[in-house]
mmCIF file of N, CA, C and O in Angstrom:
data_model
loop_
_atom_site.group_PDB
_atom_site.id
_atom_site.type_symbol
_atom_site.label_atom_id
_atom_site.label_comp_id
_atom_site.label_asym_id
_atom_site.label_seq_id
_atom_site.Cartn_x
_atom_site.Cartn_y
_atom_site.Cartn_z
ATOM 1 N N MET A 266 103.816 -73.625 43.220
ATOM 2 C CA MET A 266 103.928 -73.628 44.689
ATOM 3 C C MET A 266 105.271 -72.861 45.074
ATOM 4 O O MET A 266 105.199 -71.995 45.848
ATOM 5 N N SER A 267 106.360 -73.106 44.440
ATOM 6 C CA SER A 267 107.614 -72.217 44.539
ATOM 7 C C SER A 267 107.355 -70.796 44.372
ATOM 8 O O SER A 267 108.030 -69.962 45.074
ATOM 9 N N ALA A 268 106.543 -70.423 43.390
ATOM 10 C CA ALA A 268 106.318 -68.959 43.162
ATOM 11 C C ALA A 268 105.566 -68.484 44.285
ATOM 12 O O ALA A 268 105.908 -67.238 44.599
ATOM 13 N N ALA A 269 104.599 -69.010 44.963
ATOM 14 C CA ALA A 269 103.954 -68.606 46.000
ATOM 15 C C ALA A 269 104.841 -68.513 47.215
ATOM 16 O O ALA A 269 104.754 -67.450 47.974
ATOM 17 N N VAL A 270 105.880 -69.482 47.566
ATOM 18 C CA VAL A 270 106.573 -69.258 48.567
ATOM 19 C C VAL A 270 107.607 -67.923 48.311
ATOM 20 O O VAL A 270 107.766 -67.102 49.236
ATOM 21 N N LYS A 271 108.091 -67.803 47.135
ATOM 22 C CA LYS A 271 108.899 -66.872 46.761
ATOM 23 C C LYS A 271 108.158 -65.338 46.987
ATOM 24 O O LYS A 271 108.831 -64.520 47.845
ATOM 25 N N THR A 272 106.986 -65.309 46.566
ATOM 26 C CA THR A 272 106.126 -64.168 46.772
ATOM 27 C C THR A 272 105.894 -63.801 48.151
ATOM 28 O O THR A 272 105.953 -62.726 48.651
ATOM 29 N N ALA A 273 105.545 -64.829 49.047
ATOM 30 C CA ALA A 273 105.392 -64.657 50.482
ATOM 31 C C ALA A 273 106.679 -63.949 51.072
ATOM 32 O O ALA A 273 106.475 -63.268 51.976
ATOM 33 N N LYS A 274 107.737 -64.767 50.802
ATOM 34 C CA LYS A 274 109.008 -64.259 51.305
ATOM 35 C C LYS A 274 109.324 -62.776 50.968
ATOM 36 O O LYS A 274 109.778 -62.087 51.692
ATOM 37 N N GLU A 275 108.994 -62.478 49.689
ATOM 38 C CA GLU A 275 109.215 -61.115 49.261
ATOM 39 C C GLU A 275 108.325 -60.059 49.970
ATOM 40 O O GLU A 275 108.762 -58.838 50.248
ATOM 41 N N ARG A 276 107.051 -60.610 50.373
ATOM 42 C CA ARG A 276 105.837 -59.549 50.893
ATOM 43 C C ARG A 276 106.371 -59.461 52.476
ATOM 44 O O ARG A 276 105.914 -58.493 53.019
ATOM 45 N N GLY A 277 107.206 -60.316 52.939
ATOM 46 C CA GLY A 277 107.293 -60.297 54.426
ATOM 47 C C GLY A 277 106.164 -60.970 55.103
ATOM 48 O O GLY A 277 105.626 -61.776 54.733
ATOM 49 N N ALA A 278 105.830 -60.502 56.414
ATOM 50 C CA ALA A 278 104.936 -61.058 57.123
ATOM 51 C C ALA A 278 103.348 -61.134 56.631
ATOM 52 O O ALA A 278 102.908 -59.992 56.280
ATOM 53 N N VAL A 279 102.996 -62.137 56.183
ATOM 54 C CA VAL A 279 101.665 -62.325 55.484
ATOM 55 C C VAL A 279 100.815 -63.328 56.131
ATOM 56 O O VAL A 279 101.385 -64.231 56.796
ATOM 57 N N ARG A 280 99.506 -63.488 55.863
ATOM 58 C CA ARG A 280 98.758 -64.646 56.327
ATOM 59 C C ARG A 280 98.352 -65.328 55.069
ATOM 60 O O ARG A 280 97.967 -64.766 53.973
ATOM 61 N N ILE A 281 98.754 -66.676 54.978
ATOM 62 C CA ILE A 281 98.389 -67.467 53.814
ATOM 63 C C ILE A 281 97.399 -68.327 54.189
ATOM 64 O O ILE A 281 97.317 -69.041 55.219
ATOM 65 N N VAL A 282 96.406 -68.655 53.222
ATOM 66 C CA VAL A 282 95.408 -69.612 53.421
ATOM 67 C C VAL A 282 95.703 -70.568 52.098
ATOM 68 O O VAL A 282 95.621 -70.105 51.076
ATOM 69 N N VAL A 283 95.756 -72.023 52.362
ATOM 70 C CA VAL A 283 95.763 -72.884 51.432
ATOM 71 C C VAL A 283 94.406 -73.509 51.368
ATOM 72 O O VAL A 283 93.911 -74.149 52.346
ATOM 73 N N THR A 284 93.619 -73.736 50.306
ATOM 74 C CA THR A 284 92.332 -74.096 50.327
ATOM 75 C C THR A 284 92.346 -75.491 49.358
ATOM 76 O O THR A 284 92.829 -75.254 48.200
ATOM 77 N N GLY A 285 92.137 -76.404 49.803
ATOM 78 C CA GLY A 285 92.021 -77.819 49.013
ATOM 79 C C GLY A 285 90.490 -77.821 48.628
ATOM 80 O O GLY A 285 89.529 -77.729 49.121
ATOM 81 N N HIS A 286 90.659 -78.649 47.320
ATOM 82 C CA HIS A 286 89.232 -78.775 46.669
ATOM 83 C C HIS A 286 89.202 -80.299 45.931
ATOM 84 O O HIS A 286 90.270 -80.739 45.813
ATOM 85 N N THR A 287 88.050 -80.845 45.557
ATOM 86 C CA THR A 287 87.990 -81.988 45.068
ATOM 87 C C THR A 287 87.089 -82.080 44.024
ATOM 88 O O THR A 287 86.236 -81.217 43.691
ATOM 89 N N ASP A 288 87.001 -83.256 43.167
ATOM 90 C CA ASP A 288 85.988 -83.208 42.073
ATOM 91 C C ASP A 288 84.747 -84.052 42.959
ATOM 92 O O ASP A 288 84.831 -84.018 44.061
ATOM 93 N N THR A 289 83.589 -84.427 42.105
ATOM 94 C CA THR A 289 82.445 -84.839 42.657
ATOM 95 C C THR A 289 82.413 -86.315 42.767
ATOM 96 O O THR A 289 81.346 -87.043 43.194
ATOM 97 N N VAL A 290 83.437 -87.132 42.589
ATOM 98 C CA VAL A 290 83.383 -88.566 42.750
ATOM 99 C C VAL A 290 83.692 -88.894 44.261
ATOM 100 O O VAL A 290 84.620 -88.545 44.933
ATOM 101 N N GLY A 291 82.843 -89.578 44.790
ATOM 102 C CA GLY A 291 82.760 -90.095 46.303
ATOM 103 C C GLY A 291 81.874 -89.306 47.185
ATOM 104 O O GLY A 291 81.181 -88.398 46.740
ATOM 105 N N SER A 292 81.792 -89.671 48.408
ATOM 106 C CA SER A 292 80.840 -89.013 49.257
ATOM 107 C C SER A 292 81.424 -87.701 49.712
ATOM 108 O O SER A 292 82.629 -87.221 49.611
ATOM 109 N N LEU A 293 80.607 -86.816 50.304
ATOM 110 C CA LEU A 293 80.890 -85.573 50.748
ATOM 111 C C LEU A 293 82.032 -85.663 51.915
ATOM 112 O O LEU A 293 82.852 -85.002 52.053
ATOM 113 N N ARG A 294 81.641 -86.703 52.877
ATOM 114 C CA ARG A 294 82.639 -86.990 53.905
ATOM 115 C C ARG A 294 83.910 -87.245 53.386
ATOM 116 O O ARG A 294 85.005 -86.785 53.874
ATOM 117 N N TYR A 295 84.000 -88.236 52.410
ATOM 118 C CA TYR A 295 85.527 -88.770 51.905
ATOM 119 C C TYR A 295 86.063 -87.485 51.266
ATOM 120 O O TYR A 295 87.348 -87.243 51.588
ATOM 121 N N ASN A 296 85.452 -86.633 50.526
ATOM 122 C CA ASN A 296 86.074 -85.668 49.839
ATOM 123 C C ASN A 296 86.472 -84.366 50.730
ATOM 124 O O ASN A 296 87.378 -83.813 50.559
ATOM 125 N N GLN A 297 85.659 -84.318 51.795
ATOM 126 C CA GLN A 297 86.097 -83.292 52.720
ATOM 127 C C GLN A 297 87.529 -83.586 53.305
ATOM 128 O O GLN A 297 88.291 -82.868 53.367
ATOM 129 N N GLY A 298 87.672 -84.934 53.768
ATOM 130 C CA GLY A 298 88.840 -85.283 54.264
ATOM 131 C C GLY A 298 90.026 -85.238 53.312
ATOM 132 O O GLY A 298 91.088 -84.737 53.551
ATOM 133 N N LEU A 299 89.771 -85.531 52.001
ATOM 134 C CA LEU A 299 90.664 -85.565 50.814
ATOM 135 C C LEU A 299 91.127 -84.064 50.581
ATOM 136 O O LEU A 299 92.281 -83.710 50.577
ATOM 137 N N SER A 300 90.094 -83.225 50.478
ATOM 138 C CA SER A 300 90.480 -81.725 50.402
ATOM 139 C C SER A 300 91.256 -81.338 51.614
ATOM 140 O O SER A 300 92.137 -80.381 51.309
ATOM 141 N N GLU A 301 91.104 -81.650 52.925
ATOM 142 C CA GLU A 301 91.826 -81.154 53.844
ATOM 143 C C GLU A 301 93.290 -81.756 53.768
ATOM 144 O O GLU A 301 94.257 -81.090 54.022
ATOM 145 N N ARG A 302 93.336 -82.945 53.354
ATOM 146 C CA ARG A 302 94.794 -83.707 53.278
ATOM 147 C C ARG A 302 95.546 -82.936 52.044
ATOM 148 O O ARG A 302 96.760 -82.677 52.116
ATOM 149 N N ARG A 303 94.852 -82.490 51.103
ATOM 150 C CA ARG A 303 95.387 -81.897 49.918
ATOM 151 C C ARG A 303 95.921 -80.469 50.349
ATOM 152 O O ARG A 303 97.075 -80.101 49.994
ATOM 153 N N ALA A 304 95.170 -79.817 50.945
ATOM 154 C CA ALA A 304 95.662 -78.614 51.522
ATOM 155 C C ALA A 304 96.829 -78.722 52.519
ATOM 156 O O ALA A 304 97.869 -77.914 52.365
ATOM 157 N N ASN A 305 96.697 -79.677 53.349
ATOM 158 C CA ASN A 305 97.948 -79.757 54.146
ATOM 159 C C ASN A 305 99.163 -80.351 53.666
ATOM 160 O O ASN A 305 100.123 -79.964 54.061
ATOM 161 N N SER A 306 98.963 -81.029 52.627
ATOM 162 C CA SER A 306 100.086 -81.381 51.868
ATOM 163 C C SER A 306 100.985 -80.038 51.130
ATOM 164 O O SER A 306 102.150 -80.180 51.102
ATOM 165 N N VAL A 307 100.083 -79.381 50.607
ATOM 166 C CA VAL A 307 100.738 -78.078 50.016
ATOM 167 C C VAL A 307 101.401 -77.305 51.065
ATOM 168 O O VAL A 307 102.492 -76.698 50.909
ATOM 169 N N LYS A 308 100.648 -77.187 52.280
ATOM 170 C CA LYS A 308 101.287 -76.404 53.460
ATOM 171 C C LYS A 308 102.540 -77.169 53.775
ATOM 172 O O LYS A 308 103.608 -76.407 53.897
ATOM 173 N N ALA A 309 102.822 -78.284 53.866
ATOM 174 C CA ALA A 309 103.848 -79.179 54.239
ATOM 175 C C ALA A 309 104.971 -78.856 53.372
ATOM 176 O O ALA A 309 106.191 -78.715 53.681
ATOM 177 N N GLU A 310 104.703 -78.754 52.022
ATOM 178 C CA GLU A 310 105.819 -78.562 51.097
ATOM 179 C C GLU A 310 106.087 -76.991 51.142
ATOM 180 O O GLU A 310 107.435 -76.652 50.883
ATOM 181 N N MET A 311 105.350 -76.240 51.399
ATOM 182 C CA MET A 311 105.647 -74.617 51.598
ATOM 183 C C MET A 311 106.575 -74.647 52.826
ATOM 184 O O MET A 311 107.559 -73.868 52.776
ATOM 185 N N VAL A 312 106.377 -75.229 53.965
ATOM 186 C CA VAL A 312 107.249 -75.291 55.163
ATOM 187 C C VAL A 312 108.396 -75.811 54.645
ATOM 188 O O VAL A 312 109.732 -75.356 55.087
ATOM 189 N N LYS A 313 108.529 -76.864 53.950
ATOM 190 C CA LYS A 313 109.768 -77.552 53.386
ATOM 191 C C LYS A 313 110.535 -76.443 52.528
ATOM 192 O O LYS A 313 111.943 -76.565 52.700
ATOM 193 N N GLN A 314 109.972 -75.503 52.012
ATOM 194 C CA GLN A 314 110.655 -74.662 51.069
ATOM 195 C C GLN A 314 110.991 -73.256 51.928
ATOM 196 O O GLN A 314 111.479 -72.414 51.377
ATOM 197 N N GLY A 315 110.707 -73.410 53.297
ATOM 198 C CA GLY A 315 111.261 -72.457 54.085
ATOM 199 C C GLY A 315 110.129 -71.448 54.750
ATOM 200 O O GLY A 315 110.584 -70.403 55.467
ATOM 201 N N MET A 316 109.021 -71.679 54.417
ATOM 202 C CA MET A 316 107.868 -70.819 55.033
ATOM 203 C C MET A 316 107.778 -71.149 56.514
ATOM 204 O O MET A 316 107.854 -72.370 56.885
ATOM 205 N N ASP A 317 107.119 -70.026 57.392
ATOM 206 C CA ASP A 317 106.979 -70.490 58.703
ATOM 207 C C ASP A 317 105.329 -71.057 58.675
ATOM 208 O O ASP A 317 104.408 -70.535 58.291
ATOM 209 N N GLY A 318 105.503 -72.137 59.148
ATOM 210 C CA GLY A 318 104.055 -72.870 59.209
ATOM 211 C C GLY A 318 102.967 -72.244 60.009
ATOM 212 O O GLY A 318 101.724 -72.580 59.782
ATOM 213 N N THR A 319 103.327 -71.333 60.977
ATOM 214 C CA THR A 319 102.427 -70.819 61.934
ATOM 215 C C THR A 319 101.843 -69.670 61.003
ATOM 216 O O THR A 319 100.566 -69.214 61.460
ATOM 217 N N MET A 320 102.310 -69.217 59.866
ATOM 218 C CA MET A 320 101.551 -68.288 59.009
ATOM 219 C C MET A 320 100.746 -68.846 58.032
ATOM 220 O O MET A 320 99.904 -68.219 57.211
ATOM 221 N N ILE A 321 100.487 -70.128 57.984
ATOM 222 C CA ILE A 321 99.751 -70.855 56.843
ATOM 223 C C ILE A 321 98.568 -71.358 57.494
ATOM 224 O O ILE A 321 98.766 -72.382 58.253
ATOM 225 N N ALA A 322 97.410 -71.112 57.102
ATOM 226 C CA ALA A 322 96.245 -71.786 57.508
ATOM 227 C C ALA A 322 95.657 -72.721 56.296
ATOM 228 O O ALA A 322 96.006 -72.373 55.261
ATOM 229 N N THR A 323 95.042 -73.793 56.666
ATOM 230 C CA THR A 323 94.471 -74.688 55.697
ATOM 231 C C THR A 323 92.787 -74.754 55.803
ATOM 232 O O THR A 323 92.427 -74.655 56.898
ATOM 233 N N VAL A 324 92.193 -74.900 54.654
ATOM 234 C CA VAL A 324 90.897 -75.198 54.593
ATOM 235 C C VAL A 324 90.573 -76.209 53.599
ATOM 236 O O VAL A 324 91.156 -76.375 52.465
ATOM 237 N N GLY A 325 89.514 -77.095 53.919
ATOM 238 C CA GLY A 325 89.138 -78.143 52.906
ATOM 239 C C GLY A 325 87.772 -77.796 52.371
ATOM 240 O O GLY A 325 86.762 -77.486 53.383
ATOM 241 N N LYS A 326 87.652 -77.605 51.194
ATOM 242 C CA LYS A 326 86.124 -77.342 50.634
ATOM 243 C C LYS A 326 85.430 -78.443 49.942
ATOM 244 O O LYS A 326 84.348 -78.197 49.308
ATOM 245 N N SER A 327 86.091 -79.673 49.862
ATOM 246 C CA SER A 327 85.536 -80.923 49.277
ATOM 247 C C SER A 327 85.138 -80.435 48.006
ATOM 248 O O SER A 327 85.901 -79.896 47.114
ATOM 249 N N PHE A 328 83.897 -80.712 47.569
ATOM 250 C CA PHE A 328 83.442 -80.484 45.997
ATOM 251 C C PHE A 328 82.480 -79.254 46.198
ATOM 252 O O PHE A 328 81.752 -79.237 45.104
ATOM 253 N N THR A 329 82.526 -78.526 47.115
ATOM 254 C CA THR A 329 81.436 -77.387 47.184
ATOM 255 C C THR A 329 81.808 -76.162 46.529
ATOM 256 O O THR A 329 80.907 -75.268 46.239
ATOM 257 N N ASP A 330 82.969 -76.083 45.911
ATOM 258 C CA ASP A 330 83.515 -74.861 45.251
ATOM 259 C C ASP A 330 84.080 -75.226 43.865
ATOM 260 O O ASP A 330 85.496 -74.972 44.018
ATOM 261 N N PRO A 331 83.458 -75.961 42.927
ATOM 262 C CA PRO A 331 84.236 -76.413 41.734
ATOM 263 C C PRO A 331 84.727 -75.179 41.009
ATOM 264 O O PRO A 331 84.209 -74.221 40.854
ATOM 265 N N LEU A 332 85.784 -75.506 40.228
ATOM 266 C CA LEU A 332 86.412 -74.648 39.377
ATOM 267 C C LEU A 332 85.536 -74.918 38.072
ATOM 268 O O LEU A 332 85.126 -73.964 37.227
ATOM 269 N N ILE A 333 85.224 -76.003 37.837
ATOM 270 C CA ILE A 333 84.457 -76.502 36.514
ATOM 271 C C ILE A 333 83.157 -77.332 37.039
ATOM 272 O O ILE A 333 83.116 -78.308 37.830
ATOM 273 N N LYS A 334 81.920 -76.733 36.867
ATOM 274 C CA LYS A 334 80.795 -77.277 37.490
ATOM 275 C C LYS A 334 80.428 -78.509 36.664
ATOM 276 O O LYS A 334 80.447 -78.570 35.507
ATOM 277 N N THR A 335 80.100 -79.464 37.447
ATOM 278 C CA THR A 335 79.843 -81.001 36.835
ATOM 279 C C THR A 335 78.678 -81.551 37.652
ATOM 280 O O THR A 335 78.388 -81.023 38.833
ATOM 281 N N GLY A 336 78.156 -82.511 37.159
ATOM 282 C CA GLY A 336 77.145 -83.366 37.978
ATOM 283 C C GLY A 336 77.860 -84.294 38.948
ATOM 284 O O GLY A 336 78.948 -84.327 38.886
ATOM 285 N N PRO A 337 77.161 -85.053 39.759
ATOM 286 C CA PRO A 337 77.596 -85.889 40.745
ATOM 287 C C PRO A 337 78.705 -86.955 40.060
ATOM 288 O O PRO A 337 77.994 -87.575 38.991
ATOM 289 N N GLY A 338 79.691 -87.432 40.782
ATOM 290 C CA GLY A 338 80.177 -88.680 40.253
ATOM 291 C C GLY A 338 81.172 -88.143 39.024
ATOM 292 O O GLY A 338 81.744 -89.117 38.405
ATOM 293 N N VAL A 339 81.421 -86.983 38.608
ATOM 294 C CA VAL A 339 82.225 -86.744 37.361
ATOM 295 C C VAL A 339 83.518 -86.536 37.803
ATOM 296 O O VAL A 339 83.894 -85.683 38.716
ATOM 297 N N ARG A 340 84.677 -87.187 37.130
ATOM 298 C CA ARG A 340 85.936 -86.829 37.339
ATOM 299 C C ARG A 340 86.541 -85.839 36.579
ATOM 300 O O ARG A 340 86.394 -85.806 35.318
ATOM 301 N N GLU A 341 86.723 -84.778 37.305
ATOM 302 C CA GLU A 341 87.096 -83.454 36.587
ATOM 303 C C GLU A 341 88.538 -83.004 37.263
ATOM 304 O O GLU A 341 88.536 -82.431 38.272
ATOM 305 N N PRO A 342 89.613 -83.240 36.586
ATOM 306 C CA PRO A 342 91.046 -82.836 37.052
ATOM 307 C C PRO A 342 91.017 -81.549 37.554
ATOM 308 O O PRO A 342 91.812 -81.258 38.474
ATOM 309 N N GLN A 343 90.434 -80.562 36.836
ATOM 310 C CA GLN A 343 90.630 -79.216 37.160
ATOM 311 C C GLN A 343 90.016 -78.785 38.578
ATOM 312 O O GLN A 343 90.339 -77.802 39.274
ATOM 313 N N ASN A 344 89.079 -79.608 39.005
ATOM 314 C CA ASN A 344 88.546 -79.371 40.355
ATOM 315 C C ASN A 344 89.322 -79.952 41.482
ATOM 316 O O ASN A 344 89.136 -79.810 42.518
ATOM 317 N N ARG A 345 90.364 -81.087 41.218
ATOM 318 C CA ARG A 345 91.196 -81.456 42.129
ATOM 319 C C ARG A 345 92.393 -80.476 42.147
ATOM 320 O O ARG A 345 93.378 -80.732 41.520
ATOM 321 N N ARG A 346 92.300 -79.676 43.138
ATOM 322 C CA ARG A 346 93.237 -78.604 43.327
ATOM 323 C C ARG A 346 93.509 -78.155 44.733
ATOM 324 O O ARG A 346 92.618 -78.236 45.446
ATOM 325 N N ALA A 347 94.474 -77.317 44.783
ATOM 326 C CA ALA A 347 94.755 -76.576 45.996
ATOM 327 C C ALA A 347 95.065 -74.982 45.538
ATOM 328 O O ALA A 347 95.840 -74.788 44.759
ATOM 329 N N VAL A 348 94.455 -74.207 46.265
ATOM 330 C CA VAL A 348 94.556 -72.777 45.857
ATOM 331 C C VAL A 348 95.439 -72.085 47.053
ATOM 332 O O VAL A 348 94.903 -72.282 48.294
ATOM 333 N N ILE A 349 96.351 -71.405 46.778
ATOM 334 C CA ILE A 349 97.165 -70.650 47.673
ATOM 335 C C ILE A 349 96.922 -69.107 47.718
ATOM 336 O O ILE A 349 96.920 -68.384 46.733
ATOM 337 N N ASP A 350 96.235 -68.568 48.791
ATOM 338 C CA ASP A 350 95.856 -67.088 48.773
ATOM 339 C C ASP A 350 96.751 -66.454 49.841
ATOM 340 O O ASP A 350 97.047 -66.786 50.903
ATOM 341 N N ILE A 351 97.447 -65.587 49.348
ATOM 342 C CA ILE A 351 98.637 -64.688 50.150
ATOM 343 C C ILE A 351 97.942 -63.418 50.188
ATOM 344 O O ILE A 351 98.053 -62.560 49.197
ATOM 345 N N GLY A 352 97.736 -63.054 51.454
ATOM 346 C CA GLY A 352 97.392 -61.683 51.830
ATOM 347 C C GLY A 352 96.200 -61.046 50.963
ATOM 348 O O GLY A 352 96.353 -59.866 50.475
ATOM 349 N N GLY A 353 95.253 -62.006 50.753
ATOM 350 C CA GLY A 353 93.852 -61.316 49.992
ATOM 351 C C GLY A 353 93.820 -61.793 48.648
ATOM 352 O O GLY A 353 92.922 -61.214 47.894
ATOM 353 N N GLY A 354 94.789 -62.347 48.010
ATOM 354 C CA GLY A 354 94.564 -62.756 46.598
ATOM 355 C C GLY A 354 95.148 -64.097 46.279
ATOM 356 O O GLY A 354 96.367 -64.273 46.524
ATOM 357 N N ALA A 355 94.492 -64.879 45.586
ATOM 358 C CA ALA A 355 95.043 -66.027 45.143
ATOM 359 C C ALA A 355 96.065 -65.822 44.131
ATOM 360 O O ALA A 355 95.951 -65.194 43.187
ATOM 361 N N ILE A 356 97.308 -66.490 44.263
ATOM 362 C CA ILE A 356 98.462 -66.365 43.354
ATOM 363 C C ILE A 356 98.862 -67.695 42.739
ATOM 364 O O ILE A 356 99.664 -67.515 41.909
ATOM 365 N N ALA A 357 98.448 -68.876 43.280
ATOM 366 C CA ALA A 357 98.679 -69.993 42.585
ATOM 367 C C ALA A 357 97.533 -71.024 42.883
ATOM 368 O O ALA A 357 96.890 -71.010 43.917
ATOM 369 N N SER A 358 97.722 -72.030 41.903
ATOM 370 C CA SER A 358 96.713 -73.195 42.057
ATOM 371 C C SER A 358 97.510 -74.404 41.637
ATOM 372 O O SER A 358 98.210 -74.289 40.362
ATOM 373 N N ALA A 359 97.491 -75.431 42.428
ATOM 374 C CA ALA A 359 98.231 -76.667 42.150
ATOM 375 C C ALA A 359 97.117 -77.596 41.893
ATOM 376 O O ALA A 359 96.429 -77.854 42.785
ATOM 377 N N GLN A 360 97.407 -78.365 40.759
ATOM 378 C CA GLN A 360 96.487 -79.382 40.483
ATOM 379 C C GLN A 360 97.239 -80.754 40.476
ATOM 380 O O GLN A 360 98.324 -80.822 40.374
#
């Protein structure tokens, strides 16, 4: 995450999107909320490190866009992540 903040500061005014993801354990509704909380947690940390919060949008994807495809109810740590996209290209993923 620190690398993402550093890159964003170096590039100047940019649009940042933080997308939260989950694994397939639990309901779609629960995981949607969890993915949103995950994205907001990353945003809060970026703001704490000096980013302008108005430049950062957050999105929750629940388990609809897995990194590793699994069946329902499978705990897959790599799917529990937040992806930071700075100006058109993801540069960091926090798990």
